[in-house]
Coordinates of N, CA and C in Angstrom, one line a residue:
M966 N 101.4 110.1 119.4 CA 102.7 109.6 120.0 C 103.8 110.6 119.8
G967 N 103.8 111.3 118.7 CA 104.8 112.3 118.5 C 104.8 113.4 119.6
R968 N 103.6 113.9 120.0 CA 103.5 114.9 121.0 C 103.9 114.4 122.4
I969 N 103.5 113.2 122.7 CA 103.9 112.6 123.9 C 105.4 112.4 124.0
R970 N 106.0 112.0 122.9 CA 107.5 111.8 122.9 C 108.2 113.2 123.1
L971 N 107.6 114.2 122.5 CA 108.2 115.5 122.7 C 108.1 116.0 124.1
V972 N 107.0 115.8 124.8 CA 106.8 116.2 126.2 C 107.8 115.5 127.1
V973 N 107.9 114.2 126.8 CA 108.9 113.4 127.6 C 110.3 113.8 127.4
S974 N 110.6 114.1 126.1 CA 111.9 114.6 125.8 C 112.2 116.0 126.5
D975 N 111.2 116.8 126.5 CA 111.4 118.1 127.2 C 111.7 117.9 128.7
F976 N 111.0 117.0 129.3 CA 111.2 116.7 130.7 C 112.7 116.2 130.9
I977 N 113.1 115.3 130.1 CA 114.5 114.7 130.2 C 115.5 115.8 130.0
M978 N 115.3 116.6 128.9 CA 116.3 117.7 128.6 C 116.4 118.7 129.7
S979 N 115.3 119.1 130.3 CA 115.3 120.0 131.5 C 116.0 119.4 132.7
F980 N 115.8 118.2 132.9 CA 116.4 117.5 134.0 C 118.0 117.5 133.8
L981 N 118.4 117.1 132.6 CA 119.8 117.1 132.2 C 120.4 118.5 132.3
W982 N 119.7 119.5 131.8 CA 120.2 120.9 131.8 C 120.5 121.3 133.3
I983 N 119.6 121.0 134.2 CA 119.8 121.4 135.6 C 121.1 120.7 136.1
W984 N 121.2 119.4 135.8 CA 122.3 118.6 136.3 C 123.6 119.0 135.7
S985 N 123.6 119.3 134.4 CA 124.9 119.7 133.8 C 125.4 121.0 134.4
G986 N 124.5 122.0 134.6 CA 125.0 123.2 135.2 C 125.5 123.0 136.6
A987 N 124.9 122.1 137.4 CA 125.3 121.8 138.8 C 126.7 121.1 138.7
L988 N 126.9 120.2 137.8 CA 128.1 119.4 137.8 C 129.3 120.3 137.4
I989 N 129.0 121.3 136.5 CA 130.1 122.2 136.2 C 130.5 123.0 137.4
K990 N 129.6 123.5 138.2 CA 129.9 124.2 139.4 C 130.7 123.3 140.4
V991 N 130.3 122.0 140.6 CA 130.9 121.1 141.5 C 132.4 120.8 141.0
F992 N 132.5 120.7 139.7 CA 133.8 120.4 139.1 C 134.8 121.6 139.3
V993 N 134.3 122.8 139.1 CA 135.2 123.9 139.2 C 135.5 124.3 140.7
H994 N 134.4 124.3 141.5 CA 134.6 124.7 142.9 C 135.2 123.7 143.8
K995 N 134.7 122.4 143.6 CA 135.2 121.4 144.5 C 136.3 120.6 143.9
G996 N 136.2 120.2 142.6 CA 137.2 119.4 142.0 C 138.5 120.2 141.7
L997 N 138.4 121.4 141.2 CA 139.6 122.2 140.9 C 139.9 123.1 142.1
G998 N 139.0 123.4 143.0 CA 139.2 124.2 144.1 C 139.4 125.7 143.8
L999 N 138.8 126.1 142.8 CA 139.0 127.5 142.3 C 138.0 128.5 142.9
G1000 N 136.9 128.1 143.4 CA 135.9 129.0 144.0 C 135.5 130.1 143.1
Q1001 N 135.5 131.3 143.6 CA 135.1 132.5 142.9 C 136.2 133.2 142.2
E1002 N 137.4 132.6 142.1 CA 138.5 133.2 141.4 C 138.3 133.4 139.9
T1003 N 139.0 134.4 139.4 CA 138.8 134.7 137.9 C 139.1 133.5 137.0
S1004 N 140.1 132.7 137.4 CA 140.3 131.5 136.5 C 139.2 130.5 136.6
G1005 N 138.5 130.4 137.8 CA 137.4 129.6 137.9 C 136.2 130.0 137.1
E1006 N 136.0 131.4 137.0 CA 134.9 131.9 136.2 C 135.1 131.7 134.7
V1007 N 136.4 131.8 134.3 CA 136.8 131.6 132.9 C 136.5 130.1 132.5
I1008 N 136.9 129.2 133.4 CA 136.7 127.8 133.1 C 135.2 127.5 133.1
K1009 N 134.5 128.1 134.0 CA 133.0 127.8 134.0 C 132.4 128.4 132.7
G1010 N 132.9 129.5 132.2 CA 132.4 130.1 131.0 C 132.7 129.2 129.8
V1011 N 133.9 128.6 129.7 CA 134.3 127.7 128.6 C 133.5 126.4 128.7
L1012 N 133.3 125.9 129.9 CA 132.5 124.7 130.0 C 131.1 124.9 129.7
G1013 N 130.6 126.1 130.1 CA 129.2 126.5 129.8 C 128.9 126.5 128.3
I1014 N 129.9 127.1 127.5 CA 129.7 127.1 126.1 C 129.7 125.7 125.5
L1015 N 130.6 124.9 126.0 CA 130.7 123.5 125.5 C 129.4 122.7 125.8
H1016 N 128.9 123.0 127.0 CA 127.7 122.2 127.3 C 126.5 122.7 126.6
M1017 N 126.5 124.0 126.1 CA 125.4 124.5 125.2 C 125.5 123.8 123.8
F1018 N 126.8 123.5 123.4 CA 126.9 122.8 122.1 C 126.3 121.4 122.3
L1019 N 126.6 120.8 123.4 CA 126.0 119.4 123.7 C 124.5 119.5 123.6
F1020 N 123.9 120.5 124.2 CA 122.4 120.5 124.2 C 121.9 120.9 122.9
A1021 N 122.6 121.6 122.1 CA 122.2 121.9 120.7 C 122.2 120.6 119.9
F1022 N 123.1 119.7 120.2 CA 123.2 118.4 119.5 C 122.0 117.5 120.0
L1023 N 121.7 117.6 121.3 CA 120.6 116.8 121.9 C 119.3 117.3 121.3
T1024 N 119.2 118.6 121.1 CA 117.9 119.1 120.5 C 117.7 118.5 119.1
K1025 N 118.7 118.5 118.3 CA 118.6 117.9 117.0 C 118.3 116.4 117.1
L1026 N 119.0 115.7 118.0 CA 118.8 114.3 118.2 C 117.4 113.9 118.6
S1027 N 116.8 114.8 119.4 CA 115.5 114.5 119.9 C 114.4 115.1 119.1
K1028 N 114.8 115.7 117.9 CA 113.9 116.3 117.0 C 113.0 117.4 117.6
G1029 N 113.7 118.3 118.3 CA 113.0 119.5 118.7 C 112.8 119.7 120.2
A1030 N 113.3 118.8 121.0 CA 113.1 118.9 122.5 C 113.8 120.2 123.0
A1031 N 113.3 120.8 124.1 CA 113.8 122.0 124.6 C 113.8 121.9 126.1
Y1032 N 114.7 122.8 126.7 CA 114.8 122.9 128.2 C 114.4 124.2 128.7
N1033 N 114.0 125.1 127.8 CA 113.7 126.5 128.2 C 112.3 126.9 127.7
P1034 N 111.4 127.3 128.6 CA 110.1 127.7 128.2 C 110.1 128.9 127.2
L1035 N 111.1 129.7 127.2 CA 111.2 130.9 126.3 C 111.3 130.4 124.9
T1036 N 112.1 129.3 124.7 CA 112.2 128.7 123.3 C 110.9 128.2 122.8
V1037 N 110.2 127.5 123.7 CA 108.9 126.9 123.4 C 107.9 128.0 123.1
L1038 N 107.9 129.0 124.0 CA 106.9 130.1 123.8 C 107.1 130.9 122.5
A1039 N 108.4 131.1 122.1 CA 108.7 131.8 120.9 C 108.2 131.0 119.7
A1040 N 108.4 129.7 119.7 CA 107.9 128.8 118.7 C 106.4 128.8 118.6
A1041 N 105.8 128.7 119.8 CA 104.3 128.7 119.9 C 103.6 129.9 119.4
A1042 N 104.3 131.1 119.7 CA 103.7 132.4 119.2 C 103.8 132.5 117.7
S1043 N 104.6 131.7 117.1 CA 104.8 131.8 115.6 C 103.9 130.7 114.9
G1044 N 103.2 129.9 115.7 CA 102.4 128.9 115.1 C 100.9 129.1 115.3
D1045 N 100.1 128.1 115.0 CA 98.6 128.2 115.2 C 98.2 128.0 116.6
F1046 N 96.9 128.2 116.9 CA 96.4 128.2 118.2 C 96.5 126.9 118.9
S1047 N 96.3 125.8 118.2 CA 96.4 124.5 118.8 C 97.8 124.2 119.2
R1048 N 98.8 124.6 118.4 CA 100.2 124.4 118.7 C 100.5 125.3 120.0
F1049 N 100.0 126.5 120.0 CA 100.2 127.3 121.2 C 99.7 126.7 122.5
L1050 N 98.5 126.1 122.4 CA 98.0 125.5 123.6 C 98.8 124.2 124.0
F1051 N 99.3 123.5 123.0 CA 100.1 122.3 123.4 C 101.4 122.7 124.0
N1052 N 102.0 123.7 123.4 CA 103.3 124.1 124.0 C 103.2 124.7 125.4
V1053 N 102.2 125.6 125.6 CA 102.0 126.2 126.8 C 101.4 125.3 127.9
G1054 N 100.5 124.4 127.5 CA 99.8 123.6 128.4 C 100.5 122.3 128.7
A1055 N 101.4 121.8 127.9 CA 102.0 120.5 128.1 C 103.5 120.6 128.1
R1056 N 104.2 121.3 127.2 CA 105.6 121.3 127.1 C 106.3 122.1 128.2
I1057 N 105.7 123.3 128.5 CA 106.3 124.1 129.5 C 106.2 123.5 130.9
P1058 N 105.0 122.9 131.3 CA 104.9 122.2 132.5 C 105.9 121.0 132.6
A1059 N 106.1 120.3 131.5 CA 107.0 119.2 131.6 C 108.4 119.7 131.9
Q1060 N 108.8 120.9 131.3 CA 110.1 121.4 131.6 C 110.2 121.9 133.0
V1061 N 109.2 122.5 133.6 CA 109.2 122.9 135.0 C 109.4 121.7 135.9
I1062 N 108.6 120.6 135.6 CA 108.7 119.4 136.5 C 110.0 118.8 136.3
G1063 N 110.6 118.8 135.1 CA 112.0 118.2 134.9 C 113.0 119.0 135.8
C1064 N 112.9 120.3 135.8 CA 113.8 121.1 136.6 C 113.7 120.9 138.0
I1065 N 112.4 120.9 138.5 CA 112.2 120.7 139.9 C 112.7 119.3 140.4
T1066 N 112.5 118.3 139.6 CA 113.0 116.9 139.9 C 114.5 117.0 139.9
G1067 N 115.1 117.6 139.0 CA 116.6 117.7 138.9 C 117.2 118.4 140.1
V1068 N 116.6 119.5 140.5 CA 117.0 120.3 141.7 C 116.9 119.5 142.9
K1069 N 115.8 118.8 143.1 CA 115.6 118.0 144.3 C 116.7 116.9 144.5
L1070 N 117.1 116.3 143.4 CA 118.1 115.2 143.4 C 119.5 115.8 143.6
I1071 N 119.7 117.0 143.0 CA 121.0 117.7 143.2 C 121.2 118.1 144.6
I1072 N 120.2 118.6 145.3 CA 120.3 119.0 146.7 C 120.6 117.8 147.6
D1073 N 119.9 116.7 147.2 CA 120.2 115.5 148.0 C 121.6 114.9 147.8
T1074 N 122.1 115.1 146.6 CA 123.4 114.5 146.2 C 124.6 115.5 146.6
F1075 N 124.4 116.8 146.3 CA 125.4 117.8 146.5 C 124.8 118.9 147.4
P1076 N 124.6 118.7 148.6 CA 124.0 119.8 149.5 C 124.7 121.1 149.5
E1077 N 126.0 121.0 149.2 CA 126.8 122.2 149.2 C 126.7 123.1 147.9
I1078 N 125.9 122.6 147.0 CA 125.8 123.3 145.7 C 125.2 124.7 145.8
G1079 N 124.4 125.0 146.8 CA 123.8 126.3 147.0 C 122.3 126.3 146.8
V1080 N 121.8 127.5 146.6 CA 120.3 127.6 146.6 C 119.8 128.2 145.2
G1081 N 120.7 128.3 144.2 CA 120.3 128.7 142.9 C 120.3 130.2 142.8
P1082 N 119.9 130.8 141.7 CA 119.9 132.2 141.4 C 118.9 133.0 142.4
R1083 N 119.4 134.1 142.8 CA 118.5 135.0 143.7 C 118.5 136.4 143.1
L1084 N 117.4 137.1 143.5 CA 117.2 138.5 143.1 C 118.0 139.4 144.0
N1085 N 119.0 140.1 143.5 CA 119.9 141.0 144.3 C 119.6 142.4 144.1
V1086 N 118.5 142.8 143.4 CA 118.1 144.2 143.2 C 116.6 144.3 143.5
D1087 N 116.1 145.5 143.4 CA 114.6 145.6 143.6 C 113.9 144.9 142.5
I1088 N 112.6 144.7 142.7 CA 111.8 143.9 141.8 C 111.6 144.5 140.5
H1089 N 111.5 145.8 140.4 CA 111.4 146.5 139.1 C 112.7 146.4 138.2
Q1090 N 113.8 146.6 138.9 CA 115.1 146.5 138.1 C 115.3 145.1 137.7
G1091 N 114.9 144.1 138.6 CA 115.1 142.7 138.3 C 114.2 142.3 137.1
A1092 N 113.0 142.8 137.1 CA 112.1 142.5 135.9 C 112.6 143.1 134.6
L1093 N 113.1 144.3 134.7 CA 113.7 144.9 133.5 C 114.9 144.2 133.0
T1094 N 115.7 143.8 133.9 CA 116.9 143.0 133.6 C 116.6 141.7 132.9
E1095 N 115.8 140.9 133.5 CA 115.4 139.6 132.9 C 114.6 139.8 131.6
G1096 N 113.8 140.9 131.5 CA 113.1 141.1 130.3 C 114.0 141.5 129.1
L1097 N 115.0 142.3 129.4 CA 116.0 142.7 128.4 C 116.8 141.6 127.9
L1098 N 117.3 140.8 128.9 CA 118.1 139.6 128.5 C 117.3 138.6 127.7
A1099 N 116.0 138.4 128.1 CA 115.2 137.5 127.3 C 114.9 138.0 125.9
F1100 N 114.6 139.3 125.8 CA 114.4 139.9 124.5 C 115.6 139.8 123.6
G1101 N 116.8 139.9 124.2 CA 118.0 139.8 123.4 C 118.3 138.4 122.9
I1102 N 118.2 137.4 123.8 CA 118.5 136.1 123.3 C 117.5 135.5 122.4
V1103 N 116.2 135.9 122.6 CA 115.1 135.4 121.7 C 115.3 136.0 120.3
T1104 N 115.7 137.3 120.2 CA 115.9 137.9 118.9 C 117.1 137.3 118.2
I1105 N 118.1 137.0 118.9 CA 119.3 136.3 118.3 C 118.9 134.9 117.8
S1106 N 118.2 134.2 118.6 CA 117.8 132.8 118.2 C 116.9 132.8 117.0
L1107 N 116.0 133.8 116.9 CA 115.1 133.9 115.8 C 115.9 134.2 114.5
G1108 N 116.9 135.1 114.7 CA 117.7 135.5 113.5 C 118.5 134.3 113.0
L1109 N 119.1 133.5 114.0 CA 119.9 132.4 113.6 C 119.0 131.2 113.0
A1110 N 117.7 131.2 113.3 CA 116.9 130.2 112.8 C 116.5 130.4 111.3
L1111 N 116.7 131.6 110.8 CA 116.4 131.9 109.4 C 117.4 131.2 108.5
K1112 N 116.9 131.0 107.3 CA 117.8 130.3 106.4 C 118.8 131.3 105.8
I1113 N 119.8 131.7 106.6 CA 120.8 132.6 106.2 C 122.1 131.9 106.0
P1114 N 123.0 132.4 105.2 CA 124.3 131.7 105.0 C 125.0 131.5 106.3
G1115 N 125.7 130.3 106.4 CA 126.4 130.0 107.6 C 126.2 128.6 108.1
S1116 N 127.2 127.9 108.6 CA 127.1 126.5 109.0 C 126.3 126.4 110.3
S1117 N 125.8 125.2 110.5 CA 125.1 125.0 111.8 C 126.0 125.1 113.0
L1118 N 127.3 124.7 112.8 CA 128.3 124.9 113.9 C 128.5 126.3 114.2
M1119 N 128.6 127.2 113.2 CA 128.8 128.6 113.4 C 127.6 129.2 114.1
K1120 N 126.4 128.9 113.7 CA 125.2 129.4 114.4 C 125.1 129.0 115.8
T1121 N 125.5 127.7 116.1 CA 125.5 127.3 117.5 C 126.6 128.0 118.3
W1122 N 127.7 128.3 117.7 CA 128.8 129.1 118.4 C 128.3 130.5 118.7
I1123 N 127.6 131.1 117.8 CA 127.1 132.5 118.0 C 126.1 132.5 119.1
S1124 N 125.2 131.5 119.1 CA 124.1 131.4 120.1 C 124.7 131.2 121.4
S1125 N 125.7 130.3 121.5 CA 126.3 129.9 122.8 C 127.0 131.1 123.4
V1126 N 127.9 131.7 122.6 CA 128.6 132.9 123.1 C 127.7 134.0 123.5
S1127 N 126.6 134.2 122.8 CA 125.6 135.3 123.1 C 125.0 135.0 124.4
K1128 N 124.6 133.7 124.7 CA 123.9 133.4 125.9 C 124.9 133.6 127.1
C1129 N 126.2 133.2 126.9 CA 127.2 133.3 127.9 C 127.4 134.8 128.3
A1130 N 127.5 135.6 127.2 CA 127.7 137.1 127.5 C 126.5 137.7 128.2
L1131 N 125.3 137.4 127.8 CA 124.1 137.9 128.4 C 124.0 137.4 129.9
H1132 N 124.4 136.2 130.1 CA 124.4 135.6 131.4 C 125.3 136.4 132.4
I1133 N 126.5 136.7 131.9 CA 127.5 137.5 132.6 C 126.9 138.8 133.0
L1134 N 126.2 139.5 132.0 CA 125.7 140.8 132.2 C 124.7 140.8 133.4
G1135 N 123.9 139.8 133.5 CA 122.8 139.8 134.5 C 123.1 138.9 135.7
A1136 N 124.3 138.3 135.7 CA 124.5 137.4 136.8 C 124.5 138.0 138.2
D1137 N 125.0 139.2 138.4 CA 125.1 139.8 139.7 C 123.7 140.5 140.1
L1138 N 122.8 140.6 139.1 CA 121.6 141.3 139.4 C 120.4 140.3 139.7
T1139 N 120.2 139.4 138.7 CA 119.1 138.4 138.9 C 119.6 136.9 138.7
G1140 N 120.9 136.7 138.4 CA 121.4 135.4 138.1 C 121.6 135.2 136.6
G1141 N 120.9 136.1 135.8 CA 121.1 136.1 134.4 C 120.7 134.7 133.8
C1142 N 119.5 134.2 134.2 CA 119.1 132.9 133.9 C 118.5 132.7 132.5
M1143 N 117.6 133.6 132.2 CA 116.9 133.6 130.9 C 116.2 132.2 130.7
N1144 N 115.8 131.6 131.8 CA 115.2 130.3 131.8 C 114.2 130.1 133.0
P1145 N 112.9 130.5 132.8 CA 112.0 130.4 133.9 C 111.9 129.1 134.6
A1146 N 112.0 128.0 133.8 CA 111.8 126.6 134.4 C 113.0 126.3 135.3
S1147 N 114.2 126.7 134.9 CA 115.4 126.5 135.7 C 115.3 127.2 137.1
V1148 N 114.9 128.5 137.0 CA 114.8 129.3 138.2 C 113.7 128.7 139.1
M1149 N 112.6 128.2 138.5 CA 111.5 127.6 139.2 C 111.9 126.4 140.0
G1150 N 112.8 125.6 139.4 CA 113.3 124.5 140.2 C 113.9 124.8 141.5
W1151 N 114.8 125.8 141.4 CA 115.5 126.3 142.7 C 114.6 127.0 143.6
A1152 N 113.7 127.8 143.1 CA 112.7 128.5 143.9 C 111.8 127.6 144.6
Y1153 N 111.4 126.5 143.9 CA 110.5 125.5 144.5 C 111.2 124.9 145.7
A1154 N 112.5 124.6 145.5 CA 113.2 123.9 146.6 C 113.4 124.8 147.8
R1155 N 113.5 126.2 147.5 CA 113.6 127.1 148.6 C 112.2 127.5 149.2
G1156 N 111.1 127.2 148.5 CA 109.8 127.5 149.0 C 109.3 128.9 148.7
D1157 N 110.0 129.6 147.7 CA 109.6 131.0 147.4 C 109.1 131.1 145.9
H1158 N 108.6 130.0 145.4 CA 108.2 129.9 144.0 C 106.9 130.6 143.7
I1159 N 106.2 131.0 144.7 CA 104.9 131.6 144.5 C 104.9 133.1 145.0
T1160 N 106.1 133.6 145.2 CA 106.2 135.0 145.7 C 106.1 135.9 144.5
K1161 N 105.7 137.2 144.8 CA 105.5 138.2 143.7 C 106.8 138.4 143.0
E1162 N 107.9 138.4 143.7 CA 109.2 138.7 143.1 C 109.6 137.6 142.0
H1163 N 109.3 136.3 142.4 CA 109.7 135.2 141.5 C 108.8 135.3 140.3
I1164 N 107.5 135.4 140.5 CA 106.5 135.4 139.3 C 106.8 136.5 138.4
L1165 N 107.0 137.7 138.9 CA 107.1 138.9 138.1 C 108.4 138.9 137.4
V1166 N 109.5 138.7 138.1 CA 110.9 138.8 137.6 C 111.2 137.6 136.6
Y1167 N 110.9 136.4 137.1 CA 111.4 135.2 136.3 C 110.4 134.6 135.4
W1168 N 109.2 135.0 135.5 CA 108.2 134.4 134.6 C 107.5 135.5 133.7
L1169 N 106.8 136.5 134.3 CA 106.1 137.4 133.5 C 107.0 138.3 132.6
A1170 N 108.1 138.8 133.2 CA 108.9 139.7 132.5 C 109.6 139.0 131.3
P1171 N 110.3 137.9 131.4 CA 110.9 137.2 130.3 C 109.9 136.7 129.3
M1172 N 108.7 136.3 129.7 CA 107.7 135.7 128.7 C 107.1 136.9 127.9
E1173 N 106.8 138.0 128.6 CA 106.3 139.2 127.9 C 107.4 139.7 126.9
A1174 N 108.7 139.7 127.3 CA 109.8 140.1 126.4 C 109.9 139.1 125.3
T1175 N 109.6 137.8 125.5 CA 109.7 136.9 124.4 C 108.6 137.2 123.3
L1176 N 107.4 137.4 123.8 CA 106.3 137.7 122.8 C 106.6 139.0 122.1
L1177 N 107.2 140.0 122.8 CA 107.5 141.3 122.2 C 108.7 141.1 121.1
A1178 N 109.6 140.2 121.5 CA 110.7 139.9 120.5 C 110.2 139.2 119.3
V1179 N 109.3 138.3 119.4 CA 108.7 137.6 118.3 C 108.0 138.6 117.4
W1180 N 107.2 139.5 118.0 CA 106.4 140.4 117.2 C 107.3 141.4 116.5
T1181 N 108.3 141.9 117.3 CA 109.3 142.9 116.7 C 110.1 142.3 115.5
F1182 N 110.5 141.0 115.7 CA 111.2 140.3 114.7 C 110.4 140.1 113.4
K1183 N 109.2 139.7 113.6 CA 108.3 139.6 112.4 C 108.1 140.9 111.7
L1184 N 108.0 141.9 112.5 CA 107.6 143.2 111.9 C 108.8 144.0 111.3
V1185 N 109.9 143.9 111.9 CA 111.1 144.7 111.5 C 112.3 143.9 111.0
V1186 N 112.7 142.9 111.8 CA 114.0 142.3 111.5 C 113.9 141.3 110.4
Q1187 N 112.9 140.4 110.4 CA 112.8 139.4 109.4 C 112.7 139.9 108.0
P1188 N 111.9 140.9 107.7 CA 111.8 141.4 106.3 C 113.2 142.0 105.9
L1189 N 113.9 142.7 106.8 CA 115.2 143.2 106.4 C 116.2 142.1 106.1
M1190 N 116.2 141.1 106.9 CA 117.2 140.0 106.7 C 116.8 139.2 105.5
E1191 N 115.6 139.0 105.2 CA 115.2 138.3 104.0 C 115.5 139.1 102.7
D1192 N 115.3 140.4 102.8 CA 115.6 141.3 101.6 C 117.1 141.3 101.4
N1193 N 117.9 141.3 102.5 CA 119.4 141.3 102.4 C 119.9 140.0 101.8
T1194 N 119.2 138.9 102.3 CA 119.6 137.5 101.8 C 119.3 137.4 100.3
D1195 N 118.1 137.9 99.9 CA 117.7 137.8 98.5 C 118.7 138.7 97.6
F1196 N 119.1 139.8 98.1 CA 120.0 140.7 97.4 C 121.4 140.0 97.2
K1197 N 121.9 139.4 98.3 CA 123.2 138.7 98.2 C 123.1 137.5 97.2
S1198 N 122.0 136.8 97.2 CA 121.8 135.6 96.4 C 121.7 136.1 94.9
G1199 N 121.1 137.2 94.7 CA 121.0 137.7 93.3 C 122.3 138.2 92.7
T1200 N 123.2 138.6 93.6 CA 124.5 139.1 93.1 C 125.6 138.1 93.0
E1201 N 125.3 136.9 93.5 CA 126.3 135.8 93.4 C 126.4 135.2 92.0

């Protein structure tokens, strides 16, 4: 029952994630009438950080539900093989289905919302961009997950601001999504979810970068952070 509950929670979280992002755009563009103005982008950034705080709370409330396949993949790569199969074979598909369902309802409700993130550079530059963004955010998340000094609120703040900054860096190139399921939802609605560009840029590149980040973190970063924490604890 615990695994079924987790899969259902992943579906709901992914659905809500898609809708929250869409509602922020509707509020800023249609409600406030700011469009692509600088003030509108600032307000979207602030609301984006606040809604990441909300989803961090929902993750704790649901005891581990996630809306991003990269989060699930990073956890799966750190566990045993049965956990890996469950995460990849059940949780990630649930997230994808949740995003597709959310996008379909969004398009029916707000047809003016747009078509989602698009690749604005060549396929190789796009894959490199999404890979680097994924590597960065996974490494940051793994570091914050360690038992290091700092409140949960501060760790959530660091994670949210980091995601917002990385999104801005990649927004004009690939959309800066760092979430294959979210992109899949929009791509499925457009009918280009099985193209080489989509699979390579938004799935293979970030997932390979996630596995590389987990391996690098275990090999290099984690021992250094643990040694540093032990040193600080011993001097207090």
